[in-house]
Amino acid sequence: MDRPKICVIGACNLDLISYVPRLPRMGETLHGDRFHMGFGGKGANQAVMAAKLGGEVAMVSKLGRDIFGENTAENFKAMGVDITHVHFTEQAFSGVAPIAVDREGKNSIIIVTGANDLLTTEEIEDARPVIAGSSVLVFQLEIPLEITLAALRIARQEGVSTIFNPAPARNKLPDEFYQLSDIFCPNESETEILTGMPAGTIKEAEAAARVILERGARTVILTLGERGSLLVLDNETSLVPVKQVRAVDTTGAGDAFVGSLAYFMAEGKPLAESMKRANQIAALSVQASGTQTSFPLREDLPPELFV
Ligand code: RIB
């Protein structure tokens, strides 16, 4: 059987994660408990997640010609991700993300996107055949807006389904982003930034999701952490719950969800079923440290996830 084909356009970062008793206050120096360095960047994480599940995944991105960039490319190869459209530049360092994770597994992240910002529209156009050959295309907001938009336009022209993960969120996102998104997939805080509305309760989240639909998205899937994920369509709302677990590190949990969602959608599973399976995989990821290192491999998952 053909493997589900997924293309991800987005950023690669090197994650520098400090595990701390609590997040530091302004001007404070704090002792951390331990440190972890690993491959990250929302786009890279989502690509690796889909590949770990067995997807045929292509990444479109830009790395610095430095040790982080070289190692990131090697990591993609080891994970079976196609890097034909992963470019290198001498003009900037690879993206980095210093991250602090507290004892409840909650994080705060700084991204310095570096080489990711230098991806060009010509390089996106070069990737058109790989985009056109994919069942699902996945995007985030860690590369320049016009580059993401160029890729979204190609996907629509080529009739490829899109999952847009608007992270990190911006409060003034052009309407075209909504109109070109088949699945618009933010978390609660991103939803609040995008809409200016509260999204703390399910009712509030649904109302905010309806504003996103009015702006032109076809479907909204809102990730709600330990409450699961919320599917909002024109004529339907359903909450897909998730099993409660003890989180040690939530970094990349949203990416585990989006990468898994892309995989199951590309496999042809219905939306609610894809969400249920993606919820389960994201819940497993928060129980281990690191970003991509916390994503489970297909062979370590229950076989019923793949029937
Ligand atoms: O979503 C988690 C990711 O956000 C990290 O890997 C970090 O690099 C930032 O992009």
PDB file of C-alpha atoms and ligand atoms in Angstrom:
ATOM      1  CA  MET A   1       0.000   0.000   0.000  1.00  0.00           C
ATOM      2  CA  ASP A   2       1.189   3.564  -0.776  1.00  0.00           C
ATOM      3  CA  ARG A   3       2.331   5.542   2.239  1.00  0.00           C
ATOM      4  CA  PRO A   4       0.362   8.748   2.972  1.00  0.00           C
ATOM      5  CA  LYS A   5       2.158  11.704   1.355  1.00  0.00           C
ATOM      6  CA  ILE A   6       2.600  14.862   3.412  1.00  0.00           C
ATOM      7  CA  CYS A   7       4.549  18.040   2.660  1.00  0.00           C
ATOM      8  CA  VAL A   8       5.507  20.474   5.428  1.00  0.00           C
ATOM      9  CA  ILE A   9       6.617  24.050   4.773  1.00  0.00           C
ATOM     10  CA  GLY A  10       8.083  25.697   7.830  1.00  0.00           C
ATOM     11  CA  ALA A  11      10.894  26.242  10.276  1.00  0.00           C
ATOM     12  CA  CYS A  12      13.682  24.174  11.777  1.00  0.00           C
ATOM     13  CA  ASN A  13      15.184  25.229  15.102  1.00  0.00           C
ATOM     14  CA  LEU A  14      17.674  23.779  17.507  1.00  0.00           C
ATOM     15  CA  ASP A  15      15.861  23.507  20.853  1.00  0.00           C
ATOM     16  CA  LEU A  16      17.897  24.371  23.968  1.00  0.00           C
ATOM     17  CA  ILE A  17      15.640  23.231  26.796  1.00  0.00           C
ATOM     18  CA  SER A  18      16.259  24.080  30.465  1.00  0.00           C
ATOM     19  CA  TYR A  19      14.090  22.267  33.017  1.00  0.00           C
ATOM     20  CA  VAL A  20      13.489  24.717  35.869  1.00  0.00           C
ATOM     21  CA  PRO A  21      11.613  24.664  39.201  1.00  0.00           C
ATOM     22  CA  ARG A  22       9.548  27.616  37.929  1.00  0.00           C
ATOM     23  CA  LEU A  23       9.860  30.175  35.133  1.00  0.00           C
ATOM     24  CA  PRO A  24      12.281  33.018  36.101  1.00  0.00           C
ATOM     25  CA  ARG A  25      11.081  36.507  37.062  1.00  0.00           C
ATOM     26  CA  MET A  26      12.308  39.593  35.226  1.00  0.00           C
ATOM     27  CA  GLY A  27      15.998  40.174  36.033  1.00  0.00           C
ATOM     28  CA  GLU A  28      16.309  36.920  38.001  1.00  0.00           C
ATOM     29  CA  THR A  29      19.011  34.260  37.593  1.00  0.00           C
ATOM     30  CA  LEU A  30      17.632  30.836  38.380  1.00  0.00           C
ATOM     31  CA  HIS A  31      19.298  27.421  38.797  1.00  0.00           C
ATOM     32  CA  GLY A  32      17.908  24.870  36.345  1.00  0.00           C
ATOM     33  CA  ASP A  33      17.510  21.156  37.175  1.00  0.00           C
ATOM     34  CA  ARG A  34      18.715  19.760  33.849  1.00  0.00           C
ATOM     35  CA  PHE A  35      19.262  20.575  30.174  1.00  0.00           C
ATOM     36  CA  HIS A  36      18.285  18.926  26.898  1.00  0.00           C
ATOM     37  CA  MET A  37      19.341  19.869  23.376  1.00  0.00           C
ATOM     38  CA  GLY A  38      17.362  18.529  20.430  1.00  0.00           C
ATOM     39  CA  PHE A  39      15.854  19.164  17.034  1.00  0.00           C
ATOM     40  CA  GLY A  40      12.815  21.416  16.937  1.00  0.00           C
ATOM     41  CA  GLY A  41      10.975  24.101  15.031  1.00  0.00           C
ATOM     42  CA  LYS A  42       7.248  23.660  14.541  1.00  0.00           C
ATOM     43  CA  GLY A  43       7.521  22.677  10.882  1.00  0.00           C
ATOM     44  CA  ALA A  44      10.362  20.218  11.470  1.00  0.00           C
ATOM     45  CA  ASN A  45       8.536  18.700  14.456  1.00  0.00           C
ATOM     46  CA  GLN A  46       5.336  18.174  12.489  1.00  0.00           C
ATOM     47  CA  ALA A  47       7.277  16.623   9.592  1.00  0.00           C
ATOM     48  CA  VAL A  48       9.158  14.257  11.902  1.00  0.00           C
ATOM     49  CA  MET A  49       5.935  13.275  13.708  1.00  0.00           C
ATOM     50  CA  ALA A  50       4.227  12.344  10.428  1.00  0.00           C
ATOM     51  CA  ALA A  51       7.352  10.424   9.319  1.00  0.00           C
ATOM     52  CA  LYS A  52       7.559   8.547  12.648  1.00  0.00           C
ATOM     53  CA  LEU A  53       4.018   7.290  12.002  1.00  0.00           C
ATOM     54  CA  GLY A  54       5.018   5.974   8.567  1.00  0.00           C
ATOM     55  CA  GLY A  55       4.195   8.920   6.297  1.00  0.00           C
ATOM     56  CA  GLU A  56       6.163   9.751   3.158  1.00  0.00           C
ATOM     57  CA  VAL A  57       7.146  13.250   4.206  1.00  0.00           C
ATOM     58  CA  ALA A  58       8.896  16.086   2.355  1.00  0.00           C
ATOM     59  CA  MET A  59      10.178  19.172   4.188  1.00  0.00           C
ATOM     60  CA  VAL A  60      10.606  22.631   2.647  1.00  0.00           C
ATOM     61  CA  SER A  61      12.810  24.855   4.799  1.00  0.00           C
ATOM     62  CA  LYS A  62      16.102  26.735   5.120  1.00  0.00           C
ATOM     63  CA  LEU A  63      19.049  26.017   7.418  1.00  0.00           C
ATOM     64  CA  GLY A  64      22.245  27.908   8.212  1.00  0.00           C
ATOM     65  CA  ARG A  65      25.493  26.416   6.937  1.00  0.00           C
ATOM     66  CA  ASP A  66      26.544  25.636  10.531  1.00  0.00           C
ATOM     67  CA  ILE A  67      26.730  22.663  12.872  1.00  0.00           C
ATOM     68  CA  PHE A  68      23.047  22.978  13.889  1.00  0.00           C
ATOM     69  CA  GLY A  69      21.993  23.096  10.234  1.00  0.00           C
ATOM     70  CA  GLU A  70      24.167  20.130   9.195  1.00  0.00           C
ATOM     71  CA  ASN A  71      22.908  18.052  12.133  1.00  0.00           C
ATOM     72  CA  THR A  72      19.281  18.980  11.416  1.00  0.00           C
ATOM     73  CA  ALA A  73      19.645  17.731   7.834  1.00  0.00           C
ATOM     74  CA  GLU A  74      21.187  14.477   9.149  1.00  0.00           C
ATOM     75  CA  ASN A  75      18.325  14.101  11.607  1.00  0.00           C
ATOM     76  CA  PHE A  76      15.761  14.474   8.797  1.00  0.00           C
ATOM     77  CA  LYS A  77      17.590  11.796   6.806  1.00  0.00           C
ATOM     78  CA  ALA A  78      17.636   9.479   9.820  1.00  0.00           C
ATOM     79  CA  MET A  79      13.874  10.022  10.227  1.00  0.00           C
ATOM     80  CA  GLY A  80      13.264   9.300   6.535  1.00  0.00           C
ATOM     81  CA  VAL A  81      12.147  12.869   5.719  1.00  0.00           C
ATOM     82  CA  ASP A  82      12.865  13.968   2.127  1.00  0.00           C
ATOM     83  CA  ILE A  83      15.185  17.011   2.233  1.00  0.00           C
ATOM     84  CA  THR A  84      15.367  17.770  -1.510  1.00  0.00           C
ATOM     85  CA  HIS A  85      13.788  21.170  -0.705  1.00  0.00           C
ATOM     86  CA  VAL A  86      15.702  21.885   2.504  1.00  0.00           C
ATOM     87  CA  HIS A  87      18.102  24.674   1.520  1.00  0.00           C
ATOM     88  CA  PHE A  88      21.251  26.042   3.171  1.00  0.00           C
ATOM     89  CA  THR A  89      22.407  29.636   3.510  1.00  0.00           C
ATOM     90  CA  GLU A  90      25.679  31.256   4.532  1.00  0.00           C
ATOM     91  CA  GLN A  91      23.790  34.506   5.301  1.00  0.00           C
ATOM     92  CA  ALA A  92      22.353  33.562   8.707  1.00  0.00           C
ATOM     93  CA  PHE A  93      22.663  31.025  11.503  1.00  0.00           C
ATOM     94  CA  SER A  94      20.174  28.171  11.776  1.00  0.00           C
ATOM     95  CA  GLY A  95      17.090  28.909  13.873  1.00  0.00           C
ATOM     96  CA  VAL A  96      17.398  28.366  17.621  1.00  0.00           C
ATOM     97  CA  ALA A  97      14.846  28.136  20.415  1.00  0.00           C
ATOM     98  CA  PRO A  98      15.887  28.626  24.065  1.00  0.00           C
ATOM     99  CA  ILE A  99      13.070  27.005  26.068  1.00  0.00           C
ATOM    100  CA  ALA A 100      12.274  26.830  29.802  1.00  0.00           C
ATOM    101  CA  VAL A 101      10.045  24.020  31.103  1.00  0.00           C
ATOM    102  CA  ASP A 102       8.691  24.134  34.668  1.00  0.00           C
ATOM    103  CA  ARG A 103       7.882  21.185  36.965  1.00  0.00           C
ATOM    104  CA  GLU A 104       4.332  20.977  35.631  1.00  0.00           C
ATOM    105  CA  GLY A 105       5.677  20.504  32.117  1.00  0.00           C
ATOM    106  CA  LYS A 106       4.562  23.987  31.017  1.00  0.00           C
ATOM    107  CA  ASN A 107       6.979  25.956  28.865  1.00  0.00           C
ATOM    108  CA  SER A 108       7.978  29.353  27.582  1.00  0.00           C
ATOM    109  CA  ILE A 109       9.832  29.612  24.281  1.00  0.00           C
ATOM    110  CA  ILE A 110      11.921  32.237  22.499  1.00  0.00           C
ATOM    111  CA  ILE A 111      12.530  31.655  18.794  1.00  0.00           C
ATOM    112  CA  VAL A 112      15.362  33.263  16.839  1.00  0.00           C
ATOM    113  CA  THR A 113      14.367  32.176  13.369  1.00  0.00           C
ATOM    114  CA  GLY A 114      17.613  33.133  11.524  1.00  0.00           C
ATOM    115  CA  ALA A 115      17.997  31.129   8.300  1.00  0.00           C
ATOM    116  CA  ASN A 116      14.284  30.224   8.330  1.00  0.00           C
ATOM    117  CA  ASP A 117      13.535  33.839   7.356  1.00  0.00           C
ATOM    118  CA  LEU A 118      15.556  33.532   4.163  1.00  0.00           C
ATOM    119  CA  LEU A 119      13.385  30.949   2.395  1.00  0.00           C
ATOM    120  CA  THR A 120      12.325  32.534  -0.927  1.00  0.00           C
ATOM    121  CA  THR A 121       9.176  32.409  -3.067  1.00  0.00           C
ATOM    122  CA  GLU A 122      11.309  30.921  -5.887  1.00  0.00           C
ATOM    123  CA  GLU A 123      12.273  28.036  -3.602  1.00  0.00           C
ATOM    124  CA  ILE A 124       8.597  27.523  -2.756  1.00  0.00           C
ATOM    125  CA  GLU A 125       7.746  27.544  -6.491  1.00  0.00           C
ATOM    126  CA  ASP A 126      10.513  24.947  -7.086  1.00  0.00           C
ATOM    127  CA  ALA A 127       8.748  22.722  -4.578  1.00  0.00           C
ATOM    128  CA  ARG A 128       5.441  22.898  -6.536  1.00  0.00           C
ATOM    129  CA  PRO A 129       5.713  19.303  -7.884  1.00  0.00           C
ATOM    130  CA  VAL A 130       6.216  17.882  -4.388  1.00  0.00           C
ATOM    131  CA  ILE A 131       3.337  20.022  -3.036  1.00  0.00           C
ATOM    132  CA  ALA A 132       1.083  18.919  -5.911  1.00  0.00           C
ATOM    133  CA  GLY A 133       1.983  15.263  -5.272  1.00  0.00           C
ATOM    134  CA  SER A 134       1.020  15.408  -1.566  1.00  0.00           C
ATOM    135  CA  SER A 135      -2.347  14.616  -0.024  1.00  0.00           C
ATOM    136  CA  VAL A 136      -1.887  17.137   2.766  1.00  0.00           C
ATOM    137  CA  LEU A 137       0.229  20.258   3.086  1.00  0.00           C
ATOM    138  CA  VAL A 138       1.070  21.618   6.546  1.00  0.00           C
ATOM    139  CA  PHE A 139       2.029  25.224   7.451  1.00  0.00           C
ATOM    140  CA  GLN A 140       2.790  27.310  10.531  1.00  0.00           C
ATOM    141  CA  LEU A 141       3.834  30.933  11.177  1.00  0.00           C
ATOM    142  CA  GLU A 142       7.553  30.610  11.919  1.00  0.00           C
ATOM    143  CA  ILE A 143       8.653  31.621   8.410  1.00  0.00           C
ATOM    144  CA  PRO A 144       7.838  34.945   6.688  1.00  0.00           C
ATOM    145  CA  LEU A 145       4.133  35.520   6.008  1.00  0.00           C
ATOM    146  CA  GLU A 146       4.537  36.046   2.253  1.00  0.00           C
ATOM    147  CA  ILE A 147       6.381  32.729   1.899  1.00  0.00           C
ATOM    148  CA  THR A 148       3.675  30.846   3.786  1.00  0.00           C
ATOM    149  CA  LEU A 149       1.046  32.587   1.679  1.00  0.00           C
ATOM    150  CA  ALA A 150       2.854  31.645  -1.557  1.00  0.00           C
ATOM    151  CA  ALA A 151       2.797  28.002  -0.492  1.00  0.00           C
ATOM    152  CA  LEU A 152      -0.883  28.174   0.532  1.00  0.00           C
ATOM    153  CA  ARG A 153      -1.767  29.592  -2.900  1.00  0.00           C
ATOM    154  CA  ILE A 154       0.088  26.770  -4.659  1.00  0.00           C
ATOM    155  CA  ALA A 155      -1.728  24.196  -2.529  1.00  0.00           C
ATOM    156  CA  ARG A 156      -5.126  25.684  -3.448  1.00  0.00           C
ATOM    157  CA  GLN A 157      -4.179  25.850  -7.170  1.00  0.00           C
ATOM    158  CA  GLU A 158      -3.068  22.218  -7.069  1.00  0.00           C
ATOM    159  CA  GLY A 159      -6.126  21.016  -5.122  1.00  0.00           C
ATOM    160  CA  VAL A 160      -4.096  19.841  -2.110  1.00  0.00           C
ATOM    161  CA  SER A 161      -5.714  19.887   1.360  1.00  0.00           C
ATOM    162  CA  THR A 162      -4.072  22.267   3.805  1.00  0.00           C
ATOM    163  CA  ILE A 163      -3.641  22.236   7.563  1.00  0.00           C
ATOM    164  CA  PHE A 164      -2.638  25.644   8.835  1.00  0.00           C
ATOM    165  CA  ASN A 165      -1.250  25.782  12.370  1.00  0.00           C
ATOM    166  CA  PRO A 166      -1.087  29.564  13.031  1.00  0.00           C
ATOM    167  CA  ALA A 167       1.727  29.386  15.564  1.00  0.00           C
ATOM    168  CA  PRO A 168       3.142  31.572  16.942  1.00  0.00           C
ATOM    169  CA  ALA A 169      -0.037  33.625  16.479  1.00  0.00           C
ATOM    170  CA  ARG A 170      -0.215  37.239  15.243  1.00  0.00           C
ATOM    171  CA  ASN A 171      -3.195  39.468  15.906  1.00  0.00           C
ATOM    172  CA  LYS A 172      -3.479  40.882  12.393  1.00  0.00           C
ATOM    173  CA  LEU A 173      -3.358  37.936  10.045  1.00  0.00           C
ATOM    174  CA  PRO A 174      -4.473  38.766   6.472  1.00  0.00           C
ATOM    175  CA  ASP A 175      -7.847  37.216   5.543  1.00  0.00           C
ATOM    176  CA  GLU A 176      -6.243  35.190   2.738  1.00  0.00           C
ATOM    177  CA  PHE A 177      -4.686  32.902   5.371  1.00  0.00           C
ATOM    178  CA  TYR A 178      -8.158  31.971   6.580  1.00  0.00           C
ATOM    179  CA  GLN A 179      -9.594  31.660   3.073  1.00  0.00           C
ATOM    180  CA  LEU A 180      -6.820  29.314   1.904  1.00  0.00           C
ATOM    181  CA  SER A 181      -6.958  27.039   4.973  1.00  0.00           C
ATOM    182  CA  ASP A 182      -8.947  23.828   4.747  1.00  0.00           C
ATOM    183  CA  ILE A 183      -8.177  23.035   8.374  1.00  0.00           C
ATOM    184  CA  PHE A 184      -7.292  25.973  10.619  1.00  0.00           C
ATOM    185  CA  CYS A 185      -5.700  24.528  13.747  1.00  0.00           C
ATOM    186  CA  PRO A 186      -4.735  26.914  16.584  1.00  0.00           C
ATOM    187  CA  ASN A 187      -4.520  26.287  20.335  1.00  0.00           C
ATOM    188  CA  GLU A 188      -6.497  28.319  22.907  1.00  0.00           C
ATOM    189  CA  SER A 189      -4.000  31.162  23.370  1.00  0.00           C
ATOM    190  CA  GLU A 190      -3.412  31.457  19.615  1.00  0.00           C
ATOM    191  CA  THR A 191      -7.187  31.613  19.124  1.00  0.00           C
ATOM    192  CA  GLU A 192      -7.403  34.452  21.644  1.00  0.00           C
ATOM    193  CA  ILE A 193      -4.619  36.419  19.913  1.00  0.00           C
ATOM    194  CA  LEU A 194      -6.123  35.870  16.446  1.00  0.00           C
ATOM    195  CA  THR A 195      -9.700  36.752  17.345  1.00  0.00           C
ATOM    196  CA  GLY A 196      -9.299  39.056  20.365  1.00  0.00           C
ATOM    197  CA  MET A 197     -11.911  36.848  22.073  1.00  0.00           C
ATOM    198  CA  PRO A 198     -11.557  34.643  25.175  1.00  0.00           C
ATOM    199  CA  ALA A 199     -11.251  30.905  24.474  1.00  0.00           C
ATOM    200  CA  GLY A 200     -10.954  29.519  28.006  1.00  0.00           C
ATOM    201  CA  THR A 201     -14.238  27.603  28.163  1.00  0.00           C
ATOM    202  CA  ILE A 202     -15.571  25.268  25.482  1.00  0.00           C
ATOM    203  CA  LYS A 203     -18.396  27.726  24.789  1.00  0.00           C
ATOM    204  CA  GLU A 204     -15.938  30.607  24.391  1.00  0.00           C
ATOM    205  CA  ALA A 205     -13.633  28.489  22.233  1.00  0.00           C
ATOM    206  CA  GLU A 206     -16.535  27.558  19.962  1.00  0.00           C
ATOM    207  CA  ALA A 207     -17.618  31.204  19.601  1.00  0.00           C
ATOM    208  CA  ALA A 208     -14.057  32.231  18.703  1.00  0.00           C
ATOM    209  CA  ALA A 209     -13.768  29.325  16.245  1.00  0.00           C
ATOM    210  CA  ARG A 210     -16.959  30.537  14.540  1.00  0.00           C
ATOM    211  CA  VAL A 211     -15.263  33.912  13.937  1.00  0.00           C
ATOM    212  CA  ILE A 212     -12.385  32.031  12.279  1.00  0.00           C
ATOM    213  CA  LEU A 213     -14.937  30.237  10.064  1.00  0.00           C
ATOM    214  CA  GLU A 214     -16.531  33.585   9.180  1.00  0.00           C
ATOM    215  CA  ARG A 215     -13.108  34.821   8.078  1.00  0.00           C
ATOM    216  CA  GLY A 216     -13.046  32.023   5.481  1.00  0.00           C
ATOM    217  CA  ALA A 217     -11.516  28.854   6.996  1.00  0.00           C
ATOM    218  CA  ARG A 218     -13.396  25.692   5.966  1.00  0.00           C
ATOM    219  CA  THR A 219     -12.934  23.825   9.253  1.00  0.00           C
ATOM    220  CA  VAL A 220     -11.507  24.784  12.657  1.00  0.00           C
ATOM    221  CA  ILE A 221      -9.797  22.273  14.925  1.00  0.00           C
ATOM    222  CA  LEU A 222      -8.886  23.913  18.206  1.00  0.00           C
ATOM    223  CA  THR A 223      -6.397  22.089  20.424  1.00  0.00           C
ATOM    224  CA  LEU A 224      -7.334  22.331  24.109  1.00  0.00           C
ATOM    225  CA  GLY A 225      -4.462  20.566  25.909  1.00  0.00           C
ATOM    226  CA  GLU A 226      -5.695  18.101  28.525  1.00  0.00           C
ATOM    227  CA  ARG A 227      -9.320  18.670  27.403  1.00  0.00           C
ATOM    228  CA  GLY A 228      -8.632  17.257  23.937  1.00  0.00           C
ATOM    229  CA  SER A 229      -9.549  19.003  20.697  1.00  0.00           C
ATOM    230  CA  LEU A 230     -12.629  20.781  19.398  1.00  0.00           C
ATOM    231  CA  LEU A 231     -13.960  20.357  15.857  1.00  0.00           C
ATOM    232  CA  VAL A 232     -16.013  23.318  14.634  1.00  0.00           C
ATOM    233  CA  LEU A 233     -17.731  23.246  11.236  1.00  0.00           C
ATOM    234  CA  ASP A 234     -20.552  25.426   9.856  1.00  0.00           C
ATOM    235  CA  ASN A 235     -23.236  23.081  11.134  1.00  0.00           C
ATOM    236  CA  GLU A 236     -21.455  20.993  13.759  1.00  0.00           C
ATOM    237  CA  THR A 237     -19.317  21.253  16.898  1.00  0.00           C
ATOM    238  CA  SER A 238     -17.795  18.238  18.625  1.00  0.00           C
ATOM    239  CA  LEU A 239     -15.353  17.913  21.459  1.00  0.00           C
ATOM    240  CA  VAL A 240     -12.949  14.988  21.028  1.00  0.00           C
ATOM    241  CA  PRO A 241     -11.683  14.220  24.544  1.00  0.00           C
ATOM    242  CA  VAL A 242      -8.281  12.800  25.490  1.00  0.00           C
ATOM    243  CA  LYS A 243      -7.160  10.445  28.277  1.00  0.00           C
ATOM    244  CA  GLN A 244      -5.679  12.312  31.291  1.00  0.00           C
ATOM    245  CA  VAL A 245      -1.930  11.821  31.789  1.00  0.00           C
ATOM    246  CA  ARG A 246       0.829  13.323  33.947  1.00  0.00           C
ATOM    247  CA  ALA A 247       2.800  15.784  31.797  1.00  0.00           C
ATOM    248  CA  VAL A 248       6.557  16.132  32.217  1.00  0.00           C
ATOM    249  CA  ASP A 249       7.159  18.337  29.154  1.00  0.00           C
ATOM    250  CA  THR A 250       4.466  19.783  26.905  1.00  0.00           C
ATOM    251  CA  THR A 251       6.982  21.247  24.415  1.00  0.00           C
ATOM    252  CA  GLY A 252       5.956  20.199  20.906  1.00  0.00           C
ATOM    253  CA  ALA A 253       2.684  18.536  21.999  1.00  0.00           C
ATOM    254  CA  GLY A 254       0.784  20.743  19.542  1.00  0.00           C
ATOM    255  CA  ASP A 255       3.216  19.686  16.809  1.00  0.00           C
ATOM    256  CA  ALA A 256       2.737  16.010  17.695  1.00  0.00           C
ATOM    257  CA  PHE A 257      -1.005  16.624  17.280  1.00  0.00           C
ATOM    258  CA  VAL A 258      -0.699  18.488  13.947  1.00  0.00           C
ATOM    259  CA  GLY A 259       1.827  16.024  12.451  1.00  0.00           C
ATOM    260  CA  SER A 260      -0.369  13.074  13.485  1.00  0.00           C
ATOM    261  CA  LEU A 261      -3.524  14.785  12.222  1.00  0.00           C
ATOM    262  CA  ALA A 262      -1.814  15.311   8.844  1.00  0.00           C
ATOM    263  CA  TYR A 263      -0.771  11.650   8.745  1.00  0.00           C
ATOM    264  CA  PHE A 264      -4.225  10.253   9.528  1.00  0.00           C
ATOM    265  CA  MET A 265      -5.975  12.702   7.181  1.00  0.00           C
ATOM    266  CA  ALA A 266      -3.551  11.788   4.390  1.00  0.00           C
ATOM    267  CA  GLU A 267      -4.372   8.147   5.135  1.00  0.00           C
ATOM    268  CA  GLY A 268      -8.014   9.012   4.428  1.00  0.00           C
ATOM    269  CA  LYS A 269      -9.415   8.754   7.965  1.00  0.00           C
ATOM    270  CA  PRO A 270     -12.475  10.909   8.796  1.00  0.00           C
ATOM    271  CA  LEU A 271     -11.709  14.137  10.666  1.00  0.00           C
ATOM    272  CA  ALA A 272     -13.056  13.215  14.115  1.00  0.00           C
ATOM    273  CA  GLU A 273     -11.264   9.853  13.970  1.00  0.00           C
ATOM    274  CA  SER A 274      -8.008  11.561  12.890  1.00  0.00           C
ATOM    275  CA  MET A 275      -8.381  13.969  15.835  1.00  0.00           C
ATOM    276  CA  LYS A 276      -8.983  11.133  18.299  1.00  0.00           C
ATOM    277  CA  ARG A 277      -5.804   9.353  17.180  1.00  0.00           C
ATOM    278  CA  ALA A 278      -3.787  12.595  17.098  1.00  0.00           C
ATOM    279  CA  ASN A 279      -4.993  13.408  20.656  1.00  0.00           C
ATOM    280  CA  GLN A 280      -3.723  10.030  21.829  1.00  0.00           C
ATOM    281  CA  ILE A 281      -0.287  10.543  20.279  1.00  0.00           C
ATOM    282  CA  ALA A 282       0.035  14.104  21.645  1.00  0.00           C
ATOM    283  CA  ALA A 283      -0.837  12.784  25.129  1.00  0.00           C
ATOM    284  CA  LEU A 284       1.981  10.252  24.854  1.00  0.00           C
ATOM    285  CA  SER A 285       4.418  12.983  23.779  1.00  0.00           C
ATOM    286  CA  VAL A 286       3.872  15.085  26.927  1.00  0.00           C
ATOM    287  CA  GLN A 287       4.959  12.166  29.101  1.00  0.00           C
ATOM    288  CA  ALA A 288       8.563  12.280  27.800  1.00  0.00           C
ATOM    289  CA  SER A 289      11.210  15.025  27.713  1.00  0.00           C
ATOM    290  CA  GLY A 290      12.250  17.015  24.677  1.00  0.00           C
ATOM    291  CA  THR A 291      10.452  17.859  21.481  1.00  0.00           C
ATOM    292  CA  GLN A 292      10.976  15.345  18.656  1.00  0.00           C
ATOM    293  CA  THR A 293      12.535  12.887  21.124  1.00  0.00           C
ATOM    294  CA  SER A 294       9.175  12.685  22.913  1.00  0.00           C
ATOM    295  CA  PHE A 295       7.260  11.704  19.746  1.00  0.00           C
ATOM    296  CA  PRO A 296       6.465   7.978  19.624  1.00  0.00           C
ATOM    297  CA  LEU A 297       7.425   5.723  16.722  1.00  0.00           C
ATOM    298  CA  ARG A 298       4.762   3.741  14.880  1.00  0.00           C
ATOM    299  CA  GLU A 299       6.176   0.424  16.182  1.00  0.00           C
ATOM    300  CA  ASP A 300       5.784   1.611  19.795  1.00  0.00           C
ATOM    301  CA  LEU A 301       2.125   2.538  19.336  1.00  0.00           C
ATOM    302  CA  PRO A 302      -0.960   0.295  19.691  1.00  0.00           C
ATOM    303  CA  PRO A 303      -1.597  -1.426  16.329  1.00  0.00           C
ATOM    304  CA  GLU A 304      -5.287  -0.408  16.440  1.00  0.00           C
ATOM    305  CA  LEU A 305      -4.169   3.183  15.698  1.00  0.00           C
ATOM    306  CA  PHE A 306      -3.268   2.009  12.213  1.00  0.00           C
ATOM    307  CA  VAL A 307      -6.373   0.073  11.175  1.00  0.00           C
TER     308      VAL A 307
HETATM  309  O1  RIB B   1       6.204  23.867  19.221  1.00  0.00           O
HETATM  310  C1  RIB B   1       7.449  23.654  19.826  1.00  0.00           C
HETATM  311  C2  RIB B   1       8.514  24.299  18.998  1.00  0.00           C
HETATM  312  O2  RIB B   1       8.335  25.697  19.027  1.00  0.00           O
HETATM  313  C3  RIB B   1       9.911  24.062  19.481  1.00  0.00           C
HETATM  314  O3  RIB B   1      10.496  22.946  18.878  1.00  0.00           O
HETATM  315  C4  RIB B   1      10.624  25.364  19.164  1.00  0.00           C
HETATM  316  O4  RIB B   1      11.690  25.218  18.279  1.00  0.00           O
HETATM  317  C5  RIB B   1       9.555  26.298  18.645  1.00  0.00           C
HETATM  318  O5  RIB B   1       9.563  26.358  17.277  1.00  0.00           O
END
